[in-house]
Short mmCIF file of C-alpha atoms and ligand atoms in Angstrom, two decimals:
data_model
loop_
_atom_site.label_atom_id
_atom_site.label_comp_id
_atom_site.label_asym_id
_atom_site.label_seq_id
_atom_site.Cartn_x
_atom_site.Cartn_y
_atom_site.Cartn_z
CA MET A 9 0.00 0.00 0.00
CA ALA A 10 1.30 3.45 -0.84
CA ASN A 11 1.89 6.15 1.68
CA GLU A 12 -0.86 8.71 1.90
CA GLN A 13 -0.61 12.45 2.24
CA ASN A 14 -3.18 13.36 4.86
CA HIS A 15 -4.93 16.66 5.36
CA SER A 16 -2.46 18.04 7.84
CA GLY A 17 0.29 17.36 5.32
CA THR A 18 2.11 14.70 7.35
CA GLU A 19 2.86 11.48 5.54
CA LEU A 20 1.33 8.38 7.04
CA CYS A 21 2.78 4.98 6.26
CA LEU A 22 -0.03 2.61 5.32
CA ASP A 23 2.28 -0.25 4.48
CA ALA A 24 1.04 -3.21 6.55
CA GLU A 25 4.43 -3.95 8.00
CA HIS A 26 5.17 -0.39 9.12
CA PHE A 27 1.70 0.91 9.85
CA HIS A 28 1.56 3.04 12.98
CA VAL A 29 -0.89 5.72 14.08
CA ASP A 30 0.06 9.17 15.36
CA GLY A 31 -1.38 11.40 18.09
CA ARG A 32 -4.43 12.35 16.03
CA LEU A 33 -5.83 8.85 16.44
CA GLN A 34 -5.66 8.04 20.13
CA HIS A 35 -8.97 6.37 20.76
CA ILE A 36 -10.81 3.81 18.62
CA ALA A 37 -14.17 2.40 19.66
CA PHE A 38 -15.63 -0.76 18.13
CA ILE A 39 -19.27 -1.76 17.92
CA MET A 40 -18.59 -5.48 17.64
CA ASP A 41 -21.64 -6.49 15.62
CA GLY A 42 -22.46 -9.55 13.51
CA ASN A 43 -21.61 -12.54 15.71
CA GLY A 44 -25.07 -14.07 15.40
CA ARG A 45 -25.24 -13.76 11.60
CA TRP A 46 -21.71 -15.12 11.28
CA ALA A 47 -22.74 -18.26 13.16
CA LYS A 48 -26.09 -18.66 11.35
CA LYS A 49 -24.28 -18.52 8.00
CA ARG A 50 -22.37 -21.58 9.16
CA GLY A 51 -25.46 -23.41 10.41
CA MET A 52 -24.30 -22.89 14.00
CA PRO A 53 -26.11 -21.42 17.03
CA ARG A 54 -25.64 -17.70 17.67
CA GLU A 55 -23.73 -18.49 20.87
CA TYR A 56 -20.96 -20.03 18.77
CA GLY A 57 -20.57 -16.67 17.01
CA HIS A 58 -20.13 -14.97 20.36
CA SER A 59 -17.40 -17.38 21.45
CA VAL A 60 -15.48 -16.82 18.20
CA GLY A 61 -16.15 -13.10 18.65
CA VAL A 62 -14.22 -13.14 21.94
CA LYS A 63 -11.16 -14.54 20.13
CA THR A 64 -11.48 -11.80 17.50
CA PHE A 65 -11.75 -9.20 20.26
CA GLU A 66 -8.45 -10.40 21.76
CA LYS A 67 -6.70 -10.28 18.36
CA VAL A 68 -8.03 -6.82 17.51
CA ILE A 69 -7.06 -5.39 20.91
CA ARG A 70 -3.53 -6.72 20.55
CA TYR A 71 -3.21 -5.29 17.05
CA CYS A 72 -4.49 -1.87 18.12
CA GLY A 73 -1.79 -1.77 20.81
CA ASP A 74 0.84 -2.83 18.27
CA ILE A 75 0.00 0.04 15.94
CA GLY A 76 0.11 2.62 18.71
CA ILE A 77 -3.51 3.18 19.70
CA LYS A 78 -3.69 4.33 23.30
CA VAL A 79 -7.36 3.76 24.08
CA VAL A 80 -9.65 1.05 22.70
CA THR A 81 -13.30 0.79 23.66
CA VAL A 82 -15.44 -2.20 22.75
CA TYR A 83 -19.21 -2.48 22.94
CA ALA A 84 -19.77 -5.95 24.35
CA PHE A 85 -23.33 -5.89 25.74
CA SER A 86 -25.93 -3.14 25.68
CA THR A 87 -28.66 -2.26 28.17
CA GLU A 88 -31.06 -3.46 25.42
CA ASN A 89 -29.35 -6.81 24.82
CA TRP A 90 -31.15 -8.28 27.88
CA LYS A 91 -34.17 -8.57 25.53
CA ARG A 92 -32.48 -11.50 23.79
CA PRO A 93 -33.44 -15.13 24.45
CA GLU A 94 -32.32 -16.33 27.87
CA VAL A 95 -30.06 -19.01 26.44
CA GLU A 96 -28.12 -16.39 24.43
CA VAL A 97 -27.85 -13.92 27.34
CA LYS A 98 -26.61 -16.74 29.60
CA ALA A 99 -24.01 -17.79 27.05
CA ILE A 100 -22.72 -14.21 26.70
CA MET A 101 -22.54 -13.79 30.50
CA LYS A 102 -20.63 -17.07 30.78
CA LEU A 103 -18.15 -15.86 28.13
CA PHE A 104 -17.79 -12.60 30.06
CA SER A 105 -17.16 -14.43 33.34
CA ASP A 106 -14.62 -16.74 31.64
CA TYR A 107 -12.88 -13.70 30.19
CA LEU A 108 -12.61 -12.14 33.66
CA ASP A 109 -10.68 -15.24 34.75
CA ILE A 110 -7.97 -14.76 32.12
CA ALA A 111 -8.15 -10.99 31.70
CA ARG A 112 -5.41 -10.14 34.19
CA LYS A 113 -2.85 -12.23 32.33
CA LYS A 114 -3.99 -10.83 28.96
CA ALA A 115 -3.84 -7.28 30.31
CA GLU A 116 -0.29 -7.82 31.51
CA GLU A 117 0.76 -9.25 28.13
CA ASN A 118 -0.73 -6.29 26.29
CA ASN A 119 -0.05 -3.47 28.78
CA LEU A 120 -3.73 -2.77 29.25
CA HIS A 121 -5.53 -0.95 31.99
CA VAL A 122 -8.94 -2.61 31.77
CA CYS A 123 -11.95 -0.43 32.63
CA PHE A 124 -15.64 -1.23 32.47
CA LEU A 125 -18.27 1.15 31.15
CA GLY A 126 -21.84 0.60 32.20
CA ASP A 127 -24.04 -0.04 35.21
CA GLN A 128 -22.36 -2.83 37.17
CA GLY A 129 -25.21 -3.01 39.68
CA ILE A 130 -26.94 -5.69 37.62
CA PHE A 131 -24.13 -8.23 37.97
CA PRO A 132 -23.81 -10.76 40.81
CA GLU A 133 -21.45 -9.68 43.58
CA ASN A 134 -18.68 -12.11 42.64
CA VAL A 135 -18.64 -10.77 39.06
CA ARG A 136 -18.67 -7.17 40.26
CA ASN A 137 -15.79 -7.86 42.63
CA ARG A 138 -13.72 -9.43 39.86
CA MET A 139 -14.44 -6.47 37.56
CA GLN A 140 -13.35 -3.98 40.21
CA ALA A 141 -10.26 -5.99 41.15
CA LEU A 142 -9.21 -6.14 37.49
CA GLU A 143 -9.62 -2.37 37.13
CA GLN A 144 -7.45 -1.81 40.21
CA GLU A 145 -4.77 -4.38 39.43
CA THR A 146 -4.24 -3.18 35.86
CA ARG A 147 -4.10 0.52 36.73
CA LYS A 148 -0.33 0.55 36.23
CA TYR A 149 -0.50 -0.24 32.50
CA PRO A 150 -0.19 2.57 29.94
CA LEU A 151 -2.84 1.56 27.39
CA THR A 152 -6.57 1.62 28.13
CA LEU A 153 -9.13 -1.00 27.22
CA ASN A 154 -12.70 0.01 27.98
CA ILE A 155 -15.23 -2.81 27.90
CA ALA A 156 -18.80 -1.54 27.65
CA VAL A 157 -21.02 -4.14 29.28
CA ASN A 158 -24.58 -3.49 30.41
CA TYR A 159 -23.83 -0.16 28.81
CA GLY A 160 -26.31 2.31 27.32
CA GLY A 161 -25.48 5.87 26.28
CA ARG A 162 -28.77 7.22 27.60
CA ASP A 163 -28.43 5.29 30.84
CA GLU A 164 -24.93 6.73 31.22
CA ILE A 165 -26.12 10.33 30.85
CA VAL A 166 -28.99 9.77 33.30
CA HIS A 167 -26.53 8.21 35.76
CA ALA A 168 -24.19 11.22 35.40
CA VAL A 169 -27.02 13.70 35.97
CA ASN A 170 -28.31 11.79 39.02
CA THR A 171 -24.80 11.75 40.49
CA LEU A 172 -24.57 15.53 39.99
CA ILE A 173 -27.95 16.01 41.69
CA ALA A 174 -26.77 13.85 44.60
CA GLU A 175 -23.70 16.08 44.84
CA GLY A 176 -26.04 19.04 45.30
CA LYS A 177 -25.62 20.66 41.87
CA THR A 178 -28.58 22.72 40.67
CA THR A 179 -27.14 23.89 37.36
CA ILE A 180 -24.61 21.94 35.35
CA THR A 181 -22.07 22.46 32.60
CA GLU A 182 -20.96 20.24 29.71
CA ASP A 183 -17.80 19.61 31.64
CA ASP A 184 -19.81 18.39 34.65
CA ILE A 185 -21.48 15.79 32.44
CA SER A 186 -18.23 14.72 30.74
CA THR A 187 -16.47 14.22 34.05
CA HIS A 188 -19.31 12.10 35.44
CA LEU A 189 -19.58 9.70 32.51
CA TYR A 190 -18.13 6.19 32.71
CA THR A 191 -15.43 7.42 30.29
CA SER A 192 -14.18 10.31 32.45
CA HIS A 193 -10.69 8.75 32.51
CA CYS A 194 -10.09 8.99 28.76
CA PRO A 195 -10.48 11.28 25.74
CA PRO A 196 -13.57 10.90 23.52
CA PRO A 197 -13.30 8.43 20.62
CA ASP A 198 -11.63 9.77 17.49
CA LEU A 199 -12.99 6.92 15.42
CA ILE A 200 -15.99 4.63 15.90
CA VAL A 201 -15.92 1.43 13.84
CA ARG A 202 -19.05 -0.68 13.43
CA THR A 203 -18.81 -4.10 11.84
CA GLY A 204 -21.81 -6.13 10.65
CA ALA A 205 -23.19 -3.76 7.99
CA GLU A 206 -25.59 -1.77 10.18
CA GLN A 207 -25.10 1.99 10.21
CA ARG A 208 -26.33 3.14 13.60
CA LEU A 209 -25.02 3.77 17.11
CA SER A 210 -27.44 1.49 18.99
CA ASN A 211 -27.10 3.64 22.13
CA PHE A 212 -23.28 3.63 22.14
CA LEU A 213 -21.25 6.62 23.44
CA LEU A 214 -24.00 9.11 22.57
CA TRP A 215 -22.37 12.04 24.35
CA GLN A 216 -18.77 11.15 23.51
CA ALA A 217 -19.48 10.58 19.79
CA ALA A 218 -20.26 14.28 19.16
CA TYR A 219 -17.17 14.75 16.96
CA ALA A 220 -16.11 11.16 16.31
CA GLU A 221 -15.45 9.95 12.79
CA PHE A 222 -17.43 6.86 11.73
CA TYR A 223 -16.39 3.81 9.78
CA PHE A 224 -18.96 1.18 8.87
CA CYS A 225 -18.04 -2.11 7.25
CA GLU A 226 -19.82 -5.23 6.05
CA THR A 227 -17.35 -7.55 7.76
CA LEU A 228 -19.06 -9.57 10.49
CA TRP A 229 -17.21 -9.18 13.80
CA PRO A 230 -15.71 -12.72 13.97
CA ASP A 231 -14.05 -12.01 10.59
CA MET A 232 -12.59 -8.67 11.71
CA GLY A 233 -8.84 -8.55 11.27
CA ASP A 234 -5.73 -6.41 11.06
CA ALA A 235 -6.34 -5.37 7.44
CA GLU A 236 -9.82 -4.01 8.17
CA VAL A 237 -8.50 -2.13 11.23
CA ARG A 238 -5.84 -0.59 9.00
CA ALA A 239 -8.48 0.27 6.39
CA ALA A 240 -10.54 2.04 9.07
CA CYS A 241 -7.49 3.97 10.29
CA ALA A 242 -6.51 4.89 6.72
CA ASP A 243 -10.04 6.14 6.14
CA PHE A 244 -9.78 8.22 9.32
CA TYR A 245 -6.59 9.85 8.07
CA GLY A 246 -8.39 10.80 4.87
CA ARG A 247 -10.99 12.83 6.78
CA LYS A 248 -10.80 16.52 7.53
CA ARG A 249 -11.93 17.13 11.10
CA ARG A 250 -13.18 20.66 11.56
CA PHE A 251 -14.91 20.52 14.96
CA GLY A 252 -17.21 23.27 13.75
CA GLY A 253 -14.39 25.49 12.52
CA VAL A 254 -13.36 26.12 8.92
C1 LIG B 22 -22.94 -8.44 18.48
O1 LIG B 22 -23.34 -9.42 17.61
C2 LIG B 22 -22.70 -8.94 19.88
C3 LIG B 22 -23.71 -8.54 20.88
C4 LIG B 22 -24.68 -7.70 20.68
C5 LIG B 22 -23.60 -9.17 22.18
P1 LIG B 22 -24.88 -9.76 17.44
O2 LIG B 22 -25.23 -10.83 18.41
O3 LIG B 22 -25.72 -8.56 17.51
O4 LIG B 22 -24.90 -10.37 15.98
P2 LIG B 22 -25.99 -10.13 14.87
O5 LIG B 22 -26.07 -8.66 14.66
O6 LIG B 22 -27.26 -10.70 15.38
O7 LIG B 22 -25.45 -10.84 13.68
C1 LIG B 23 -25.09 -3.27 19.37
O1 LIG B 23 -25.46 -4.33 18.58
C2 LIG B 23 -24.65 -3.76 20.71
C3 LIG B 23 -23.38 -4.45 20.74
C4 LIG B 23 -22.57 -4.65 19.72
C5 LIG B 23 -22.98 -4.93 22.04
P1 LIG B 23 -26.98 -4.83 18.47
O2 LIG B 23 -26.94 -6.00 17.55
O3 LIG B 23 -27.55 -5.05 19.81
O4 LIG B 23 -27.68 -3.58 17.80
P2 LIG B 23 -29.04 -3.47 17.01
O5 LIG B 23 -30.10 -4.18 17.81
O6 LIG B 23 -28.84 -4.13 15.68
O7 LIG B 23 -29.29 -2.00 16.86
MG1 LIG B 24 -26.37 -7.22 16.12
#
């Protein structure tokens, strides 16, 4: 792949072997969609797609770290996903619990501070404790991995506002909201990637997405790979971000 002259005039190397992002692309968020369809296409139950999806998630996270991305956020389970059949919800929660068992080792290998976005109150105490322990124990690592689970963008804003009310605030600023979101520890996403061909946010990072760039692809999440991540990044570098200016 040739090098590309981006809008700020700096040359970015898109060659697979040398690809590396710069400071303009610090935070990528993924809406990991398409697990169910991927499995159905193979005559398999949807749950199988989710288990392969976890492997893809691990590969993608590692690759993002390798190319210099500082913050990765993944949408793993929404506040609306509880509507799914019980057998599917149970399978996803089992995958999540299994991941918590190995996450510390994975975080160490990949230098990741793991953080959870979403209302943890719904999880059993033992799961909550393991989530909080993981957040604490991985604090020392320089890269951030946010896992959005039981996450909803609207729920997050309501939670932030209720916290501000409890603190005694009667009028609030944008900054008050930003600092009370689950993402208060990191910058907003520069790029939001959605796999699985749908072009919507599905209640993901509603506040934080105000000036994010979007990349939608047909690839179903279990098929997501390094090349598509690079394609999304290359697309990002072809955009002109104006933030309302000229
Ligand atoms: C995304 O894949 C994973 C979760 C929402 C947990 P889906 O399960 O939504 O897969 P499709 O969209 O039905 O193919
Ligand atoms: C969004 O995918 C949620 C996650 C990827 C966790 P959905 O599959 O739930 O979204 P909709 O229902 O197609 O909007
Ligand atoms: Mg879906």
